[in-house]
Amino acid sequence: MSSRLSPIDTAKFVAAKRACDFVEDGMRVGLGTGSTAAWLVRCLGEMVNEDGLRITGVPTSSRTADLARKVGIKVVSLDEAKWLDVTIDGADEFDGELNLIKGGGGALLQEKIVATASDRMVVIADRTKQVETLGAFPLPIEVVPFGWQTTKALVEETLSSLDVMGDSGILRMIGDTPFVTDEGNYIIDLHLHRIDNARQLALILNQIPGIVENGLFIDICDVVVMGHGDGRVEVRDINTGVRTEDRIEFIDNDNLFTDLTD
Ligand code: 5RP
């Protein structure tokens, strides 16, 4: 293997490549959002074009929908697909029980709906995403724009009485304007540092009016495929307890999705 890809991109690529093994001909596949998921979409596109793989993709964001169409994957809405065989997506953090923080790319709402409507959710990640305890990565919550400052104040007040280390929320911005999700909502990033009871927090947050969804994915992920910068890939299935490790060999040449952007 040559070294045109950085170790982190190699790790993302090999995780995505290995996760393609979970996709079979005729499947309805949830397509995640983010830089790791973009590798997956490219890999699947290659399988569609070169190996004749027939799949139907349900994207979790407008960005992913654009990329999927561009690489030749048939795209339908979740309501058209109704139920999915597998969803493959990235994550910002995963713990030992394969609970996740997601939403760094601002697509957590569609991502959670799509993953929940799937027989299996496979997360693809590099090893930096593996944590003992969730919470170092700021937890995104999607809020409706109406009254968002009041919602934020209510969230902070609620957090101060819970088992988390921080309680401040920051409205996600793009330059001078709030980041707006595909659903027209805002994202508030909660700087909690450590979440000792993620299950409880996920339930409590969704009780607060104004919060549409939070980025904690509890009992949703079935498999994590973790890539390393040297091409090794670890696969862990939480349902069977099976862990495997192998190595993806590939030629890192100029044709390897050089125009990939996300
Ligand atoms: C988008 C997400 C992404 O899956 C998460 O942010 C990981 O992204 P990346 O693969 O670029 O690190 O949740 O909402």
CSV table of C-alpha atoms and ligand atoms in Angstrom, one decimal:
chain,number,residue,atom,x,y,z
A,1,MET,CA,0.0,0.0,0.0
A,2,SER,CA,1.5,3.4,-0.9
A,3,SER,CA,0.8,6.4,1.4
A,4,ARG,CA,-1.0,9.0,-0.6
A,5,LEU,CA,-4.0,8.8,1.8
A,6,SER,CA,-3.3,10.2,5.3
A,7,PRO,CA,-3.6,7.5,8.1
A,8,ILE,CA,-6.9,8.9,9.2
A,9,ASP,CA,-8.3,8.8,5.6
A,10,THR,CA,-6.9,5.3,5.2
A,11,ALA,CA,-8.7,4.3,8.4
A,12,LYS,CA,-12.0,5.7,7.2
A,13,PHE,CA,-11.6,4.2,3.8
A,14,VAL,CA,-10.8,0.7,5.0
A,15,ALA,CA,-13.7,0.8,7.5
A,16,ALA,CA,-16.1,1.8,4.7
A,17,LYS,CA,-14.7,-0.8,2.3
A,18,ARG,CA,-15.1,-3.5,4.9
A,19,ALA,CA,-18.6,-2.4,5.7
A,20,CYS,CA,-19.6,-3.0,2.1
A,21,ASP,CA,-19.5,-6.7,3.0
A,22,PHE,CA,-22.8,-6.1,4.9
A,23,VAL,CA,-24.5,-5.1,1.7
A,24,GLU,CA,-26.0,-7.7,-0.6
A,25,ASP,CA,-27.7,-7.5,-4.0
A,26,GLY,CA,-31.3,-6.2,-3.8
A,27,MET,CA,-30.9,-4.6,-0.4
A,28,ARG,CA,-32.4,-1.3,0.7
A,29,VAL,CA,-29.5,0.6,2.4
A,30,GLY,CA,-29.5,3.6,4.6
A,31,LEU,CA,-26.6,5.9,3.7
A,32,GLY,CA,-25.1,7.9,6.5
A,33,THR,CA,-23.6,11.4,6.5
A,34,GLY,CA,-20.1,12.7,7.1
A,35,SER,CA,-16.6,12.1,5.7
A,36,THR,CA,-16.5,8.4,6.6
A,37,ALA,CA,-20.0,7.8,5.2
A,38,ALA,CA,-18.9,9.6,2.0
A,39,TRP,CA,-16.2,6.9,1.5
A,40,LEU,CA,-18.9,4.3,1.9
A,41,VAL,CA,-21.1,5.9,-0.7
A,42,ARG,CA,-18.2,6.0,-3.1
A,43,CYS,CA,-17.3,2.3,-2.5
A,44,LEU,CA,-20.9,1.3,-3.0
A,45,GLY,CA,-21.1,3.4,-6.2
A,46,GLU,CA,-18.1,1.5,-7.5
A,47,MET,CA,-19.8,-1.8,-6.7
A,48,VAL,CA,-22.9,-0.6,-8.6
A,49,ASN,CA,-21.0,0.5,-11.6
A,50,GLU,CA,-18.3,-2.2,-11.8
A,51,ASP,CA,-19.9,-5.3,-10.2
A,52,GLY,CA,-23.5,-4.8,-11.1
A,53,LEU,CA,-24.6,-4.5,-7.5
A,54,ARG,CA,-28.3,-3.6,-7.4
A,55,ILE,CA,-29.2,-1.6,-4.3
A,56,THR,CA,-31.7,1.1,-3.3
A,57,GLY,CA,-30.2,3.9,-1.1
A,58,VAL,CA,-32.0,6.0,1.4
A,59,PRO,CA,-29.7,9.0,2.2
A,60,THR,CA,-29.7,10.7,5.6
A,61,SER,CA,-29.0,14.2,4.3
A,62,SER,CA,-29.2,16.3,1.1
A,63,ARG,CA,-25.4,16.1,0.9
A,64,THR,CA,-25.4,12.3,0.9
A,65,ALA,CA,-28.3,12.2,-1.6
A,66,ASP,CA,-26.3,14.4,-4.0
A,67,LEU,CA,-23.2,12.2,-3.7
A,68,ALA,CA,-25.2,9.0,-4.0
A,69,ARG,CA,-26.9,10.1,-7.2
A,70,LYS,CA,-23.5,11.4,-8.5
A,71,VAL,CA,-21.9,7.9,-8.1
A,72,GLY,CA,-24.9,6.1,-9.6
A,73,ILE,CA,-26.8,4.7,-6.6
A,74,LYS,CA,-30.5,4.6,-7.0
A,75,VAL,CA,-32.0,7.0,-4.3
A,76,VAL,CA,-35.4,6.8,-2.8
A,77,SER,CA,-37.1,8.4,0.2
A,78,LEU,CA,-37.5,6.4,3.5
A,79,ASP,CA,-41.3,6.4,2.9
A,80,GLU,CA,-40.8,4.8,-0.5
A,81,ALA,CA,-38.4,2.2,0.9
A,82,LYS,CA,-40.5,1.8,4.1
A,83,TRP,CA,-38.0,-0.5,5.9
A,84,LEU,CA,-34.3,-1.0,5.3
A,85,ASP,CA,-32.0,-4.0,5.5
A,86,VAL,CA,-29.0,-2.1,6.8
A,87,THR,CA,-27.9,1.4,7.5
A,88,ILE,CA,-24.2,2.2,7.4
A,89,ASP,CA,-23.1,5.5,9.0
A,90,GLY,CA,-20.3,7.2,10.8
A,91,ALA,CA,-20.2,8.4,14.4
A,92,ASP,CA,-18.6,11.0,16.5
A,93,GLU,CA,-18.1,8.7,19.5
A,94,PHE,CA,-18.9,5.1,20.3
A,95,ASP,CA,-18.5,3.3,23.7
A,96,GLY,CA,-18.1,-0.3,24.7
A,97,GLU,CA,-21.9,-1.0,24.4
A,98,LEU,CA,-21.9,0.6,21.0
A,99,ASN,CA,-23.9,3.5,22.2
A,100,LEU,CA,-23.1,6.6,20.1
A,101,ILE,CA,-22.9,10.3,19.9
A,102,LYS,CA,-23.8,11.5,16.4
A,103,GLY,CA,-24.7,14.8,14.7
A,104,GLY,CA,-21.3,16.4,14.2
A,105,GLY,CA,-22.4,16.8,10.6
A,106,GLY,CA,-25.8,18.1,11.7
A,107,ALA,CA,-27.8,15.2,10.2
A,108,LEU,CA,-28.7,13.4,13.5
A,109,LEU,CA,-32.5,13.6,13.0
A,110,GLN,CA,-32.6,11.9,9.7
A,111,GLU,CA,-29.8,9.6,10.7
A,112,LYS,CA,-31.7,8.4,13.8
A,113,ILE,CA,-34.9,7.9,11.9
A,114,VAL,CA,-33.2,5.9,9.1
A,115,ALA,CA,-31.1,3.8,11.5
A,116,THR,CA,-34.1,3.0,13.6
A,117,ALA,CA,-36.0,1.8,10.5
A,118,SER,CA,-33.3,-0.7,9.7
A,119,ASP,CA,-32.8,-4.4,10.5
A,120,ARG,CA,-29.2,-3.6,11.3
A,121,MET,CA,-27.1,-0.4,11.9
A,122,VAL,CA,-23.4,-0.7,11.1
A,123,VAL,CA,-21.1,2.2,12.2
A,124,ILE,CA,-17.9,2.9,10.4
A,125,ALA,CA,-15.2,4.8,12.2
A,126,ASP,CA,-11.6,5.3,12.8
A,127,ARG,CA,-10.2,4.5,16.2
A,128,THR,CA,-10.3,8.1,17.4
A,129,LYS,CA,-14.1,7.6,17.8
A,130,GLN,CA,-13.8,4.9,20.4
A,131,VAL,CA,-14.2,6.1,24.0
A,132,GLU,CA,-14.6,4.7,27.4
A,133,THR,CA,-17.4,7.1,28.3
A,134,LEU,CA,-19.4,9.2,25.9
A,135,GLY,CA,-19.3,13.0,26.2
A,136,ALA,CA,-15.9,14.4,25.3
A,137,PHE,CA,-17.5,15.2,21.9
A,138,PRO,CA,-20.1,18.0,22.3
A,139,LEU,CA,-23.6,16.4,22.2
A,140,PRO,CA,-25.7,17.9,19.4
A,141,ILE,CA,-29.4,18.5,20.0
A,142,GLU,CA,-31.7,19.6,17.2
A,143,VAL,CA,-34.1,22.3,18.3
A,144,VAL,CA,-36.9,24.2,16.5
A,145,PRO,CA,-35.9,27.8,15.8
A,146,PHE,CA,-39.0,29.2,17.6
A,147,GLY,CA,-37.9,30.1,21.2
A,148,TRP,CA,-34.5,28.4,20.8
A,149,GLN,CA,-32.9,30.6,23.5
A,150,THR,CA,-35.6,29.6,26.0
A,151,THR,CA,-35.1,25.9,25.0
A,152,LYS,CA,-31.4,26.3,25.6
A,153,ALA,CA,-31.9,27.9,29.0
A,154,LEU,CA,-34.3,25.0,29.9
A,155,VAL,CA,-31.8,22.4,28.8
A,156,GLU,CA,-29.0,24.0,30.8
A,157,GLU,CA,-31.1,24.2,33.9
A,158,THR,CA,-32.1,20.5,33.5
A,159,LEU,CA,-28.4,19.5,32.9
A,160,SER,CA,-27.3,21.2,36.1
A,161,SER,CA,-29.2,18.7,38.1
A,162,LEU,CA,-27.9,15.6,36.2
A,163,ASP,CA,-24.9,13.3,36.2
A,164,VAL,CA,-22.9,15.2,33.6
A,165,MET,CA,-19.8,17.3,34.1
A,166,GLY,CA,-20.8,20.4,32.0
A,167,ASP,CA,-24.0,22.2,31.3
A,168,SER,CA,-23.3,24.8,28.6
A,169,GLY,CA,-24.9,24.8,25.2
A,170,ILE,CA,-23.6,26.6,22.1
A,171,LEU,CA,-25.7,27.4,19.1
A,172,ARG,CA,-24.0,25.9,16.0
A,173,MET,CA,-23.1,28.7,13.5
A,174,ILE,CA,-21.8,29.0,10.0
A,175,GLY,CA,-20.0,32.3,10.0
A,176,ASP,CA,-22.5,34.8,11.3
A,177,THR,CA,-25.6,32.8,10.8
A,178,PRO,CA,-27.0,29.7,12.6
A,179,PHE,CA,-26.5,26.4,11.0
A,180,VAL,CA,-29.8,25.1,9.6
A,181,THR,CA,-30.5,21.4,9.3
A,182,ASP,CA,-32.2,19.7,6.3
A,183,GLU,CA,-35.4,19.9,8.4
A,184,GLY,CA,-35.1,23.7,9.0
A,185,ASN,CA,-34.0,23.4,12.6
A,186,TYR,CA,-31.0,24.7,14.7
A,187,ILE,CA,-28.4,22.6,16.4
A,188,ILE,CA,-27.2,23.3,20.0
A,189,ASP,CA,-23.9,21.6,20.9
A,190,LEU,CA,-23.9,20.6,24.6
A,191,HIS,CA,-20.4,20.6,26.2
A,192,LEU,CA,-20.9,17.9,28.8
A,193,HIS,CA,-17.4,16.4,28.9
A,194,ARG,CA,-18.6,13.2,30.4
A,195,ILE,CA,-22.0,11.5,30.2
A,196,ASP,CA,-22.3,8.8,32.9
A,197,ASN,CA,-25.9,7.8,32.2
A,198,ALA,CA,-26.5,8.3,28.5
A,199,ARG,CA,-29.7,6.4,28.4
A,200,GLN,CA,-31.3,8.6,31.1
A,201,LEU,CA,-30.0,11.8,29.4
A,202,ALA,CA,-31.4,10.8,26.0
A,203,LEU,CA,-34.8,10.3,27.5
A,204,ILE,CA,-34.8,13.5,29.6
A,205,LEU,CA,-33.6,15.7,26.7
A,206,ASN,CA,-36.4,14.5,24.5
A,207,GLN,CA,-39.0,15.5,27.1
A,208,ILE,CA,-38.1,19.2,26.8
A,209,PRO,CA,-40.4,21.1,24.4
A,210,GLY,CA,-38.4,22.6,21.5
A,211,ILE,CA,-36.0,19.7,21.3
A,212,VAL,CA,-36.7,17.6,18.2
A,213,GLU,CA,-34.1,15.0,18.8
A,214,ASN,CA,-30.7,14.4,20.5
A,215,GLY,CA,-27.5,12.9,19.2
A,216,LEU,CA,-27.4,10.0,21.6
A,217,PHE,CA,-28.0,6.7,19.8
A,218,ILE,CA,-28.8,4.2,22.5
A,219,ASP,CA,-29.3,0.5,21.6
A,220,ILE,CA,-29.5,1.3,17.9
A,221,CYS,CA,-26.0,0.3,16.6
A,222,ASP,CA,-25.4,-3.4,16.1
A,223,VAL,CA,-22.0,-3.5,14.6
A,224,VAL,CA,-18.9,-1.2,14.6
A,225,VAL,CA,-16.3,-1.5,11.9
A,226,MET,CA,-13.2,0.3,13.1
A,227,GLY,CA,-10.5,1.1,10.6
A,228,HIS,CA,-6.8,1.8,11.4
A,229,GLY,CA,-4.3,3.9,9.5
A,230,ASP,CA,-2.3,0.8,8.5
A,231,GLY,CA,-5.2,-0.9,6.8
A,232,ARG,CA,-6.3,-3.1,9.6
A,233,VAL,CA,-10.0,-3.4,10.3
A,234,GLU,CA,-11.7,-4.6,13.5
A,235,VAL,CA,-15.4,-5.6,13.4
A,236,ARG,CA,-17.4,-6.0,16.5
A,237,ASP,CA,-21.0,-7.3,16.6
A,238,ILE,CA,-22.7,-6.4,19.9
A,239,ASN,CA,-25.5,-9.0,19.4
A,240,THR,CA,-23.3,-12.0,18.8
A,241,GLY,CA,-20.3,-10.8,20.8
A,242,VAL,CA,-18.1,-11.8,17.8
A,243,ARG,CA,-15.0,-9.7,17.1
A,244,THR,CA,-12.9,-10.2,14.0
A,245,GLU,CA,-9.9,-8.4,12.6
A,246,ASP,CA,-8.4,-8.4,9.1
A,247,ARG,CA,-6.6,-6.1,6.7
A,248,ILE,CA,-7.8,-4.4,3.6
A,249,GLU,CA,-5.2,-4.3,0.8
A,250,PHE,CA,-5.7,-1.7,-1.8
A,251,ILE,CA,-3.8,0.3,-4.4
A,252,ASP,CA,-3.8,3.9,-3.3
A,253,ASN,CA,-3.6,5.5,-6.8
A,254,ASP,CA,-4.9,8.6,-8.4
A,255,ASN,CA,-8.2,7.0,-9.2
A,256,LEU,CA,-9.2,6.4,-5.6
A,257,PHE,CA,-12.0,8.8,-5.4
A,258,THR,CA,-9.8,11.8,-5.7
A,259,ASP,CA,-12.7,14.2,-6.1
A,260,LEU,CA,-14.3,13.0,-2.9
A,261,THR,CA,-15.5,16.0,-0.9
A,262,ASP,CA,-17.8,16.2,2.1
B,1,5RP,C1,-23.3,13.5,10.9
B,1,5RP,C2,-22.7,12.5,11.8
B,1,5RP,C3,-21.4,11.8,11.3
B,1,5RP,O1,-21.7,10.5,11.1
B,1,5RP,C4,-20.4,12.1,12.3
B,1,5RP,O2,-20.3,13.5,12.5
B,1,5RP,C5,-19.0,11.5,11.9
B,1,5RP,O3,-18.6,12.2,10.8
B,1,5RP,P1,-17.2,11.9,10.2
B,1,5RP,O4,-17.2,10.5,9.6
B,1,5RP,O5,-16.9,13.0,9.2
B,1,5RP,O6,-16.1,12.0,11.3
B,1,5RP,O7,-23.2,12.1,12.8
B,1,5RP,O8,-24.4,14.1,11.5
